[in-house]
PDB file of C-alpha atoms in Angstrom:
ATOM      1  CA  MET A  13      56.772 122.954 -45.230  1.00 45.00           C
ATOM      2  CA  SER A  14      53.956 125.176 -43.997  1.00 45.00           C
ATOM      3  CA  PRO A  15      54.628 129.024 -42.599  1.00 47.00           C
ATOM      4  CA  HIS A  16      53.275 127.879 -39.251  1.00 46.00           C
ATOM      5  CA  ARG A  17      55.256 125.288 -38.821  1.00 49.00           C
ATOM      6  CA  ARG A  18      58.791 125.670 -36.631  1.00 51.00           C
ATOM      7  CA  LYS A  19      61.850 124.467 -38.008  1.00 50.00           C
ATOM      8  CA  TYR A  20      63.698 123.587 -35.104  1.00 47.00           C
ATOM      9  CA  ARG A  21      67.784 123.133 -35.232  1.00 50.00           C
ATOM     10  CA  ASN A  22      67.945 120.121 -33.312  1.00 49.00           C
ATOM     11  CA  VAL A  23      66.664 118.030 -30.038  1.00 48.00           C
ATOM     12  CA  PHE A  24      68.895 117.001 -28.286  1.00 48.00           C
ATOM     13  CA  ALA A  25      69.249 115.042 -24.698  1.00 45.00           C
ATOM     14  CA  LEU A  26      69.676 117.610 -21.756  1.00 48.00           C
ATOM     15  CA  LYS A  27      70.054 114.976 -19.097  1.00 51.00           C
ATOM     16  CA  LYS A  28      68.711 112.483 -20.209  1.00 55.00           C
ATOM     17  CA  ARG A  29      65.619 114.537 -21.457  1.00 62.00           C
ATOM     18  CA  LYS A  30      64.664 115.312 -24.797  1.00 80.00           C
ATOM     19  CA  VAL A  31      64.608 118.955 -25.790  1.00 85.00           C
ATOM     20  CA  ILE A  32      63.296 120.270 -28.551  1.00 88.00           C
ATOM     21  CA  ILE A  33      65.500 123.535 -29.227  1.00 90.00           C
ATOM     22  CA  GLY A  34      64.770 126.275 -32.495  1.00 89.00           C
ATOM     23  CA  GLU A  35      66.800 127.153 -35.413  1.00 88.00           C
ATOM     24  CA  ASP A  36      66.602 130.923 -34.226  1.00 88.00           C
ATOM     25  CA  VAL A  37      68.103 130.133 -30.754  1.00 90.00           C
ATOM     26  CA  PRO A  38      71.397 130.826 -29.593  1.00 90.00           C
ATOM     27  CA  PRO A  39      73.552 128.171 -26.886  1.00 89.00           C
ATOM     28  CA  GLU A  40      73.978 131.413 -24.720  1.00 89.00           C
ATOM     29  CA  THR A  41      69.990 130.844 -24.355  1.00 89.00           C
ATOM     30  CA  VAL A  42      70.148 127.376 -24.024  1.00 89.00           C
ATOM     31  CA  THR A  43      72.324 127.244 -20.995  1.00 89.00           C
ATOM     32  CA  LEU A  44      70.857 130.097 -19.476  1.00 89.00           C
ATOM     33  CA  VAL A  45      67.707 128.552 -19.139  1.00 90.00           C
ATOM     34  CA  GLU A  46      68.853 125.994 -17.759  1.00 88.00           C
ATOM     35  CA  GLU A  47      70.222 127.068 -14.774  1.00 87.00           C
ATOM     36  CA  VAL A  48      67.437 129.141 -14.040  1.00 87.00           C
ATOM     37  CA  MET A  49      65.113 125.398 -14.240  1.00 86.00           C
ATOM     38  CA  ALA A  50      68.139 124.275 -12.535  1.00 86.00           C
ATOM     39  CA  ASP A  51      67.358 126.659  -9.310  1.00 84.00           C
ATOM     40  CA  VAL A  52      63.476 125.839  -9.507  1.00 83.00           C
ATOM     41  CA  ARG A  53      63.625 121.897  -9.823  1.00 86.00           C
ATOM     42  CA  THR A  54      65.644 122.044  -6.799  1.00 87.00           C
ATOM     43  CA  TYR A  55      62.711 123.223  -5.021  1.00 85.00           C
ATOM     44  CA  ALA A  56      59.844 121.498  -6.739  1.00 87.00           C
ATOM     45  CA  ARG A  57      61.837 118.559  -5.759  1.00 90.00           C
ATOM     46  CA  SER A  58      61.946 119.190  -2.671  1.00 90.00           C
ATOM     47  CA  HIS A  59      58.160 118.966  -2.611  1.00 87.00           C
ATOM     48  CA  GLY A  60      57.716 115.861  -4.272  1.00 91.00           C
ATOM     49  CA  GLY A  61      57.195 117.026  -7.667  1.00 90.00           C
ATOM     50  CA  ASP A  62      59.270 118.174 -10.684  1.00 90.00           C
ATOM     51  CA  ILE A  63      59.609 121.227 -13.603  1.00 88.00           C
ATOM     52  CA  VAL A  64      60.969 119.364 -16.760  1.00 88.00           C
ATOM     53  CA  LEU A  65      62.080 121.613 -19.819  1.00 89.00           C
ATOM     54  CA  THR A  66      60.514 120.040 -23.023  1.00 91.00           C
ATOM     55  CA  ALA A  67      61.429 122.906 -25.841  1.00 92.00           C
ATOM     56  CA  ILE A  68      62.791 125.995 -26.494  1.00 91.00           C
ATOM     57  CA  PRO A  69      61.112 127.166 -30.038  1.00 92.00           C
ATOM     58  CA  SER A  70      62.055 130.246 -29.897  1.00 90.00           C
ATOM     59  CA  GLU A  71      63.944 133.144 -27.542  1.00 88.00           C
ATOM     60  CA  ARG A  72      60.020 134.324 -26.403  1.00 90.00           C
ATOM     61  CA  GLU A  73      59.153 130.972 -25.160  1.00 91.00           C
ATOM     62  CA  ILE A  74      59.672 128.031 -23.979  1.00 91.00           C
ATOM     63  CA  ARG A  75      57.697 124.838 -22.580  1.00 92.00           C
ATOM     64  CA  VAL A  76      57.777 122.919 -19.224  1.00 91.00           C
ATOM     65  CA  LYS A  77      55.912 119.891 -18.314  1.00 90.00           C
ATOM     66  CA  LEU A  78      55.185 119.185 -14.168  1.00 89.00           C
ATOM     67  CA  LYS A  79      55.326 116.121 -12.805  1.00 91.00           C
ATOM     68  CA  GLY A  80      54.574 114.558  -9.213  1.00 91.00           C
ATOM     69  CA  ALA A  81      53.065 116.802  -6.610  1.00 90.00           C
ATOM     70  CA  CYS A  82      53.626 119.734  -9.172  1.00 89.00           C
ATOM     71  CA  ALA A  83      51.308 118.571 -11.623  1.00 88.00           C
ATOM     72  CA  PHE A  84      48.802 118.961  -9.197  1.00 89.00           C
ATOM     73  CA  CYS A  85      49.441 121.673  -7.225  1.00 88.00           C
ATOM     74  CA  PRO A  86      47.742 124.865  -7.479  1.00 88.00           C
ATOM     75  CA  LEU A  87      50.525 127.369  -7.216  1.00 87.00           C
ATOM     76  CA  SER A  88      52.384 125.640  -9.114  1.00 86.00           C
ATOM     77  CA  THR A  89      51.727 128.324 -12.113  1.00 84.00           C
ATOM     78  CA  VAL A  90      53.158 131.266  -9.370  1.00 87.00           C
ATOM     79  CA  THR A  91      56.132 129.281  -8.937  1.00 83.00           C
ATOM     80  CA  LEU A  92      56.535 129.554 -12.520  1.00 86.00           C
ATOM     81  CA  ARG A  93      55.715 132.770 -12.709  1.00 85.00           C
ATOM     82  CA  VAL A  94      58.240 134.140  -9.981  1.00 85.00           C
ATOM     83  CA  GLY A  95      60.985 131.851  -9.893  1.00 83.00           C
ATOM     84  CA  ILE A  96      61.275 130.978 -13.667  1.00 86.00           C
ATOM     85  CA  GLU A  97      59.255 133.199 -15.723  1.00 86.00           C
ATOM     86  CA  ARG A  98      60.138 136.492 -13.833  1.00 86.00           C
ATOM     87  CA  ARG A  99      64.825 135.903 -13.922  1.00 84.00           C
ATOM     88  CA  LEU A 100      64.075 135.116 -17.754  1.00 85.00           C
ATOM     89  CA  LYS A 101      62.622 137.919 -18.678  1.00 86.00           C
ATOM     90  CA  SER A 102      65.094 140.240 -16.477  1.00 85.00           C
ATOM     91  CA  GLU A 103      68.039 138.460 -18.425  1.00 82.00           C
ATOM     92  CA  LEU A 104      66.721 137.769 -21.995  1.00 83.00           C
ATOM     93  CA  THR A 105      64.930 141.014 -23.004  1.00 81.00           C
ATOM     94  CA  HIS A 106      62.654 139.092 -25.840  1.00 85.00           C
ATOM     95  CA  PHE A 107      61.645 136.039 -23.528  1.00 88.00           C
ATOM     96  CA  GLU A 108      57.859 136.388 -22.949  1.00 90.00           C
ATOM     97  CA  ARG A 109      55.991 133.855 -21.954  1.00 90.00           C
ATOM     98  CA  ILE A 110      56.482 129.695 -20.351  1.00 89.00           C
ATOM     99  CA  ARG A 111      53.845 127.493 -22.024  1.00 91.00           C
ATOM    100  CA  ILE A 112      52.749 124.257 -19.617  1.00 88.00           C
ATOM    101  CA  ASP A 113      52.282 120.880 -21.859  1.00 84.00           C
TER     102      ASP A 113
END
C-alpha cells in the first residue's frame, strides 16, 4: 500500500448511510461526531436541505456532503464552520477541519 493512502478500519452503515471510518478513530469520536451532526442536521432539514456525514478519515477531519437546499446555499459553509466545526474543536482536541465532498 502506498504511504499516501489511508488505511480504513471499516465502512459501516450509519442510519442507512455508508460512512468511512479511519483505523485510528476511536468509537467515542464517531459517537460525538454523529451527535453534533444530528443537531445541525435538524436545522438544515428545516430549510429544505441536509448535511450527510461521508467519512471520518482521522480524528483531525470529517467529510460531509451537502444535499438539497444546502448544496446551493451561500451560508452553508457558515453553518458548517459555526455549527459543526466550532463544537467539534471544543470537544475534540485534535480536530482541525471539515471537508465538503
